[in-house]
Structures are given as C-alpha cells and as structure tokens.
CSV table of C-alpha atoms in Angstrom, one decimal:
chain,number,residue,atom,x,y,z
A,1,UNK,CA,-34.0,0.4,16.0
A,2,UNK,CA,-35.6,3.7,18.0
A,3,UNK,CA,-39.3,4.6,16.9
A,4,UNK,CA,-39.6,8.3,16.5
A,5,UNK,CA,-43.6,9.4,17.9
A,6,UNK,CA,-44.1,12.9,16.5
A,7,UNK,CA,-46.8,14.2,18.4
A,8,UNK,CA,-48.7,16.3,15.6
A,9,UNK,CA,-50.6,18.4,18.2
A,10,UNK,CA,-46.7,19.8,19.5
A,11,UNK,CA,-46.0,21.7,15.6
A,12,UNK,CA,-49.8,23.2,17.1
A,13,UNK,CA,-48.3,24.4,20.0
A,14,UNK,CA,-45.3,25.8,18.8
A,15,UNK,CA,-47.1,27.2,16.0
A,16,UNK,CA,-49.8,29.5,18.3
A,17,UNK,CA,-47.1,30.5,20.9
A,18,UNK,CA,-45.4,31.5,18.1
A,19,UNK,CA,-48.6,33.4,16.7
A,20,UNK,CA,-49.4,34.7,20.2
A,21,UNK,CA,-45.8,35.9,21.5
A,22,UNK,CA,-45.7,37.9,18.2
A,23,UNK,CA,-49.3,38.9,18.8
A,24,UNK,CA,-50.1,40.1,21.7
A,25,UNK,CA,-46.3,41.9,23.0
A,26,UNK,CA,-44.6,44.3,21.3
A,27,UNK,CA,-41.4,42.7,22.6
A,28,UNK,CA,-40.0,42.6,19.2
A,29,UNK,CA,-42.1,45.1,17.3
A,30,UNK,CA,-42.1,45.2,13.9
A,31,UNK,CA,-38.8,43.4,12.9
A,32,UNK,CA,-38.6,39.4,13.3
A,33,UNK,CA,-35.8,38.6,15.1
A,34,UNK,CA,-38.0,35.9,16.5
A,35,UNK,CA,-36.5,32.8,15.0
A,36,UNK,CA,-38.2,30.3,15.7
A,37,UNK,CA,-39.7,29.2,19.4
A,38,UNK,CA,-37.1,27.1,20.9
A,39,UNK,CA,-35.8,28.1,23.0
A,40,UNK,CA,-38.7,29.4,25.2
A,41,UNK,CA,-37.6,32.4,26.9
A,42,UNK,CA,-38.0,34.9,29.4
A,43,UNK,CA,-36.4,38.0,29.7
A,44,UNK,CA,-35.4,40.3,33.0
A,45,UNK,CA,-34.5,43.4,33.8
A,46,UNK,CA,-31.1,43.8,36.5
A,47,UNK,CA,-30.9,47.2,37.5
A,48,UNK,CA,-29.8,48.1,34.1
A,49,UNK,CA,-29.2,45.6,32.3
A,50,UNK,CA,-31.0,42.2,30.3
A,51,UNK,CA,-30.7,38.4,31.6
A,52,UNK,CA,-32.4,36.2,29.0
A,53,UNK,CA,-32.7,33.0,30.7
A,54,UNK,CA,-34.5,29.8,28.4
A,55,UNK,CA,-33.9,26.0,29.8
A,56,UNK,CA,-32.6,24.0,28.6
A,57,UNK,CA,-32.5,20.4,29.9
A,58,UNK,CA,-30.3,17.6,28.8
A,59,UNK,CA,-28.4,20.3,26.8
A,60,UNK,CA,-24.7,19.8,26.4
A,61,UNK,CA,-23.1,22.9,27.5
A,62,UNK,CA,-20.2,22.2,24.2
A,63,UNK,CA,-23.4,22.5,22.3
A,64,UNK,CA,-25.1,25.6,22.4
A,65,UNK,CA,-23.9,28.6,21.2
A,66,UNK,CA,-24.8,32.3,22.5
A,67,UNK,CA,-24.0,35.5,19.8
A,68,UNK,CA,-24.5,38.5,20.4
A,69,UNK,CA,-24.5,41.1,17.7
A,70,UNK,CA,-25.4,44.4,18.8
A,71,UNK,CA,-27.8,44.5,20.1
A,72,UNK,CA,-29.4,41.1,18.9
A,73,UNK,CA,-28.6,37.9,20.6
A,74,UNK,CA,-28.8,34.5,18.9
A,75,UNK,CA,-29.3,31.3,21.1
A,76,UNK,CA,-28.3,27.7,18.8
A,77,UNK,CA,-28.1,24.4,19.8
A,78,UNK,CA,-29.3,21.1,19.4
A,79,UNK,CA,-30.1,18.9,21.8
A,80,UNK,CA,-29.9,15.1,21.9
A,81,UNK,CA,-31.4,12.7,24.2
A,82,UNK,CA,-29.6,9.1,24.3
A,83,UNK,CA,-31.3,5.8,25.6
A,84,UNK,CA,-28.0,5.2,27.8
A,85,UNK,CA,-26.9,1.4,28.6
A,86,UNK,CA,-30.0,0.3,27.2
A,87,UNK,CA,-29.7,1.0,23.3
A,88,UNK,CA,-29.2,-2.1,21.3
A,89,UNK,CA,-31.0,-5.2,21.1
A,90,UNK,CA,-34.4,-5.7,23.4
A,91,UNK,CA,-35.3,-2.1,24.4
A,92,UNK,CA,-38.2,-0.9,23.6
A,93,UNK,CA,-39.9,2.6,24.6
A,94,UNK,CA,-42.8,3.0,26.7
A,95,UNK,CA,-43.2,6.9,27.1
A,96,UNK,CA,-41.3,10.1,24.2
A,97,UNK,CA,-41.9,13.4,26.3
A,98,UNK,CA,-39.2,14.9,25.9
A,99,UNK,CA,-37.8,16.0,21.9
A,100,UNK,CA,-34.6,16.0,21.4
A,101,UNK,CA,-33.2,18.2,18.4
A,102,UNK,CA,-32.2,21.4,17.3
A,103,UNK,CA,-33.0,25.2,18.0
A,104,UNK,CA,-32.0,28.6,16.8
A,105,UNK,CA,-33.4,31.8,18.1
A,106,UNK,CA,-32.7,35.2,17.4
A,107,UNK,CA,-34.4,38.3,19.8
A,108,UNK,CA,-33.4,41.5,20.0
A,109,UNK,CA,-33.4,43.6,23.0
A,110,UNK,CA,-34.1,47.3,24.0
A,111,UNK,CA,-30.8,48.5,25.1
A,112,UNK,CA,-27.7,48.8,23.5
A,113,UNK,CA,-25.5,45.7,24.4
A,114,UNK,CA,-22.2,45.9,25.8
A,115,UNK,CA,-20.6,43.8,24.0
A,116,UNK,CA,-17.6,42.6,25.7
A,117,UNK,CA,-19.1,42.6,28.9
A,118,UNK,CA,-22.1,40.4,28.2
A,119,UNK,CA,-21.7,36.6,30.2
A,120,UNK,CA,-23.6,33.0,30.1
A,121,UNK,CA,-23.9,31.2,32.5
A,122,UNK,CA,-25.4,27.6,31.7
A,123,UNK,CA,-26.8,25.4,35.8
A,124,UNK,CA,-28.1,22.5,36.7
A,125,UNK,CA,-30.8,22.2,32.4
A,126,UNK,CA,-30.6,27.0,33.2
A,127,UNK,CA,-28.8,29.0,30.7
A,128,UNK,CA,-28.8,33.0,31.8
A,129,UNK,CA,-27.2,35.2,29.7
A,130,UNK,CA,-26.9,38.6,31.1
A,131,UNK,CA,-25.7,41.3,28.9
A,132,UNK,CA,-24.9,44.6,30.6
A,133,UNK,CA,-26.4,47.4,29.0
A,134,UNK,CA,-24.2,49.6,26.8
A,135,UNK,CA,-22.0,53.3,29.3
A,136,UNK,CA,-22.9,55.2,26.5
A,137,UNK,CA,-26.3,53.7,26.9
A,138,UNK,CA,-27.4,54.7,30.2
A,139,UNK,CA,-29.8,56.7,31.4
A,140,UNK,CA,-28.2,59.5,32.9
A,141,UNK,CA,-29.5,61.5,36.6
A,142,UNK,CA,-29.3,65.6,35.4
A,143,UNK,CA,-28.9,67.8,38.5
A,144,UNK,CA,-31.2,70.1,38.6
A,145,UNK,CA,-30.1,74.2,38.7
B,1,UNK,CA,-45.9,-11.8,32.9
B,2,UNK,CA,-45.7,-10.5,29.4
B,3,UNK,CA,-43.2,-6.8,28.5
B,4,UNK,CA,-46.7,-4.8,28.9
B,5,UNK,CA,-47.0,-4.9,32.6
B,6,UNK,CA,-43.7,-3.7,33.4
B,7,UNK,CA,-44.6,-0.2,32.0
B,8,UNK,CA,-44.8,2.0,34.9
B,9,UNK,CA,-48.2,3.8,34.6
B,10,UNK,CA,-49.0,7.5,36.1
B,11,UNK,CA,-50.6,7.4,38.4
B,12,UNK,CA,-53.4,9.7,37.8
B,13,UNK,CA,-54.0,12.7,39.5
B,14,UNK,CA,-57.2,12.3,41.9
B,15,UNK,CA,-57.5,15.4,44.0
B,16,UNK,CA,-59.5,13.6,46.5
B,17,UNK,CA,-56.8,11.3,46.5
B,18,UNK,CA,-53.2,13.6,46.1
B,19,UNK,CA,-52.8,15.5,48.9
B,20,UNK,CA,-52.1,19.2,48.2
B,21,UNK,CA,-48.7,21.5,48.6
B,22,UNK,CA,-48.3,23.1,51.5
B,23,UNK,CA,-45.2,24.4,50.0
B,24,UNK,CA,-45.6,27.9,47.5
B,25,UNK,CA,-45.5,28.0,44.3
B,26,UNK,CA,-46.7,26.3,41.1
B,27,UNK,CA,-45.9,21.8,40.3
B,28,UNK,CA,-44.6,21.3,37.6
B,29,UNK,CA,-45.1,17.7,35.7
B,30,UNK,CA,-41.9,17.2,34.9
B,31,UNK,CA,-41.5,15.6,30.6
B,32,UNK,CA,-40.9,12.6,31.5
B,33,UNK,CA,-39.3,9.8,28.8
B,34,UNK,CA,-39.5,6.1,29.9
B,35,UNK,CA,-37.3,2.9,28.5
B,36,UNK,CA,-36.9,-0.3,29.4
B,37,UNK,CA,-33.8,-3.6,28.3
B,38,UNK,CA,-34.0,-6.8,29.1
B,39,UNK,CA,-33.1,-6.6,33.2
B,40,UNK,CA,-34.4,-2.9,33.8
B,41,UNK,CA,-36.5,0.3,33.1
B,42,UNK,CA,-34.8,3.8,32.1
B,43,UNK,CA,-36.8,7.1,33.5
B,44,UNK,CA,-35.8,10.3,32.5
B,45,UNK,CA,-37.2,13.4,33.1
B,46,UNK,CA,-36.6,17.1,32.0
B,47,UNK,CA,-36.0,19.1,35.8
B,48,UNK,CA,-34.3,22.4,34.7
B,49,UNK,CA,-33.2,24.2,37.0
B,50,UNK,CA,-33.3,21.4,39.7
B,51,UNK,CA,-29.8,20.4,40.9
B,52,UNK,CA,-28.3,17.8,42.4
B,53,UNK,CA,-29.3,18.2,46.4
B,54,UNK,CA,-33.7,19.3,46.1
B,55,UNK,CA,-34.4,15.9,44.5
B,56,UNK,CA,-36.3,14.4,46.3
B,57,UNK,CA,-37.0,10.4,45.2
B,58,UNK,CA,-39.3,8.2,47.3
B,59,UNK,CA,-41.0,4.3,47.5
B,60,UNK,CA,-44.1,4.3,49.0
B,61,UNK,CA,-46.0,1.4,48.8
B,62,UNK,CA,-45.8,0.7,44.8
B,63,UNK,CA,-45.7,4.4,44.1
B,64,UNK,CA,-43.1,6.1,43.2
B,65,UNK,CA,-42.1,9.5,44.0
B,66,UNK,CA,-41.1,12.6,42.8
B,67,UNK,CA,-40.5,15.7,43.7
B,68,UNK,CA,-37.2,19.0,42.8
B,69,UNK,CA,-37.6,22.8,44.3
B,70,UNK,CA,-36.6,25.1,41.8
B,71,UNK,CA,-34.4,27.5,43.9
B,72,UNK,CA,-36.1,30.1,43.5
B,73,UNK,CA,-33.2,33.3,45.3
B,74,UNK,CA,-31.7,33.6,41.9
B,75,UNK,CA,-34.6,35.7,41.0
B,76,UNK,CA,-35.4,37.7,43.6
B,77,UNK,CA,-32.8,41.0,42.5
B,78,UNK,CA,-34.8,39.7,38.8
B,79,UNK,CA,-37.5,42.2,37.1
B,80,UNK,CA,-39.8,39.9,34.5
B,81,UNK,CA,-40.2,42.1,31.4
B,82,UNK,CA,-41.1,39.4,28.8
B,83,UNK,CA,-41.9,36.0,30.1
B,84,UNK,CA,-43.3,32.6,27.7
B,85,UNK,CA,-42.4,30.0,30.8
B,86,UNK,CA,-43.4,29.6,34.2
B,87,UNK,CA,-40.6,28.9,36.4
B,88,UNK,CA,-42.1,26.5,39.2
B,89,UNK,CA,-41.2,23.0,41.2
B,90,UNK,CA,-42.0,19.7,39.8
B,91,UNK,CA,-43.6,16.5,41.0
B,92,UNK,CA,-44.6,13.8,39.2
B,93,UNK,CA,-45.6,10.2,40.6
B,94,UNK,CA,-45.8,6.5,39.0
B,95,UNK,CA,-46.7,3.8,39.9
B,96,UNK,CA,-44.8,0.6,39.9
B,97,UNK,CA,-44.9,-3.1,39.0
B,98,UNK,CA,-43.6,-5.5,41.2
B,99,UNK,CA,-40.6,-6.6,38.6
B,100,UNK,CA,-38.4,-3.6,40.6
B,101,UNK,CA,-36.1,-4.4,42.7
B,102,UNK,CA,-37.3,-1.0,44.9
B,103,UNK,CA,-34.4,-1.4,46.9
B,104,UNK,CA,-32.3,-1.2,43.9
B,105,UNK,CA,-32.6,2.2,42.1
B,106,UNK,CA,-30.0,4.7,40.8
B,107,UNK,CA,-30.6,8.2,40.0
B,108,UNK,CA,-28.6,11.1,38.1
B,109,UNK,CA,-28.4,14.3,37.9
B,110,UNK,CA,-27.4,16.4,35.3
B,111,UNK,CA,-28.0,19.2,33.6
B,112,UNK,CA,-31.3,18.6,35.0
B,113,UNK,CA,-32.2,15.7,33.6
B,114,UNK,CA,-33.2,13.6,36.2
B,115,UNK,CA,-31.8,9.7,35.3
B,116,UNK,CA,-33.7,7.0,37.1
B,117,UNK,CA,-32.4,3.1,37.1
B,118,UNK,CA,-35.1,1.0,37.9
B,119,UNK,CA,-33.9,-3.0,37.5
B,120,UNK,CA,-36.2,-5.9,37.9
B,121,UNK,CA,-35.9,-8.4,40.2
B,122,UNK,CA,-34.1,-11.0,39.0
B,123,UNK,CA,-36.3,-13.5,37.6
B,124,UNK,CA,-37.2,-15.3,40.4
B,125,UNK,CA,-38.5,-18.4,37.8
B,126,UNK,CA,-35.9,-19.1,36.8
B,127,UNK,CA,-34.2,-21.2,40.2
B,128,UNK,CA,-34.0,-24.4,39.5
B,129,UNK,CA,-35.8,-27.1,42.6
B,130,UNK,CA,-33.5,-29.7,43.3
B,131,UNK,CA,-36.4,-32.8,44.1
B,132,UNK,CA,-34.3,-34.8,46.8
C-alpha cells in the first residue's frame, strides 16, 4: 500500500498560477480556452510559425495526446509514477515531490494553423508541438509602386 | 541502525559552503522521489530536457551530487511570446548514509527522469565468525 501525500499548497499554487496567467496576460483574451494549469507551457514564435513547449518528464510518449482543431491545441494525457522493482513489501517512501495523474490543457494560438503540417516531438521529457501558420494567414509584403 | 537512519538527507543549501557556479544559466532543484526497499534506495528526479549524456553524477565523501544540463541550442531560433515556466539546468545534492554501497550506484535516464539505484551494503553484521 502506497500512501499519497497531497501537498495542500500545490492546489493553492495551481490556483494562483491559473489566476495569474489569465490576469496578467492577454494571451487568452476573453476566451476560456485554458482548461487546467497542467502542464505548464511556453509558447514561442519561430518565424511565422508557433511552437508550444511543455515539460512532461516521465510521461510515456504513447500516453500523450495532442489534437488540433482550428487554432485550438489540446494537450492531454496521464502521468504514472511506478516504484519499479521496489514495489511490494518493505517499501517505504521517504520523499514524494513528483506528482502524477492526468493532465488536460487547451490553448488558443493567435494564428491560423495548417492542421496537416502540425508536428509533435517528444524528447527527454519535453514535448514540442510545431504549429505552422496556414498559407492564407501569412503576411504578404506589398510592393510599393 | 534503524530504518529512519537510512533516509537520504538533503544537503542544506548553505551559500557559504556551496560553491557558486561559474557557468551561465540558472540552476533549479529537480523534484525528487525517494523510496526504499529492503535492499536498496531508489531516487527518481524530474529533469525534463536533460539527455542521457548531459547528466553528471558524482559521489564525493558522503555527498551525492547530480547535475543535469539543458541544451539551450534548441531554443536559439525561438522567440518567447508567452511563458509559464523557466528553463534551466538542474542540480541537487544528497548526503548518503553509511549503509549505501557507494561503488555500486547505478543510474538510468528515460523521458527526462533520472532513476538512481543505490544498493545497501550487504548486512555486515550477518557474517558469522567461527570460534576456533
């Protein structure tokens, strides 16, 4: 039997972070697209395109689900922590800081995404989702006569 | 020795004792799970973004120090537009109890999680001494 120690402050921090990220950022605008605060994400721009990066250490690649619809991107899945060959009798937990469980997050990017060109990479516990901007959405330079 | 004594104790961060880093970049304390079975201690550390070859594990005297470095070159052509977390290297030290077999510590790295296996020294007290 493995006892779970839930840190009450974690819930508080999650809540604070959710509040802060919506209050101090106009990223989500008036939409309610950001469901949940886990995983924490960083959004980068790469030329015309968008890259979403999330840290998901210890998550199996097959347990991550990335879906794109319009300009919404959903990252969901679950993280399981097993105590390996130490499971069973005589196991005691000394320190438990890593958290496990499900995560689900939707965010809206400010570009029109070419859904066919979306690529996701998972390496060393870091998920990177490359969102290419749709051709129609790309800014065009105008020749001045 | 009581089981409590076997717990790996985190080295208190004391700036006057801990040498400052000379490399650029921030260092974070990775989240760590420690659990113990009858014959070993298991340490799991979350170090996302750290590859197998960028982990450095050292045991000096009784202190186990783990350092994981991030490859920042992946971020070179990326411009942050919305951020929720910072990216940096990882470092953490633990004091090992005398029951840990320091010569047989093994480590595995998978999906950004470092798993350390610290075997305990086979019960020295169990050795039987023949009376001649």
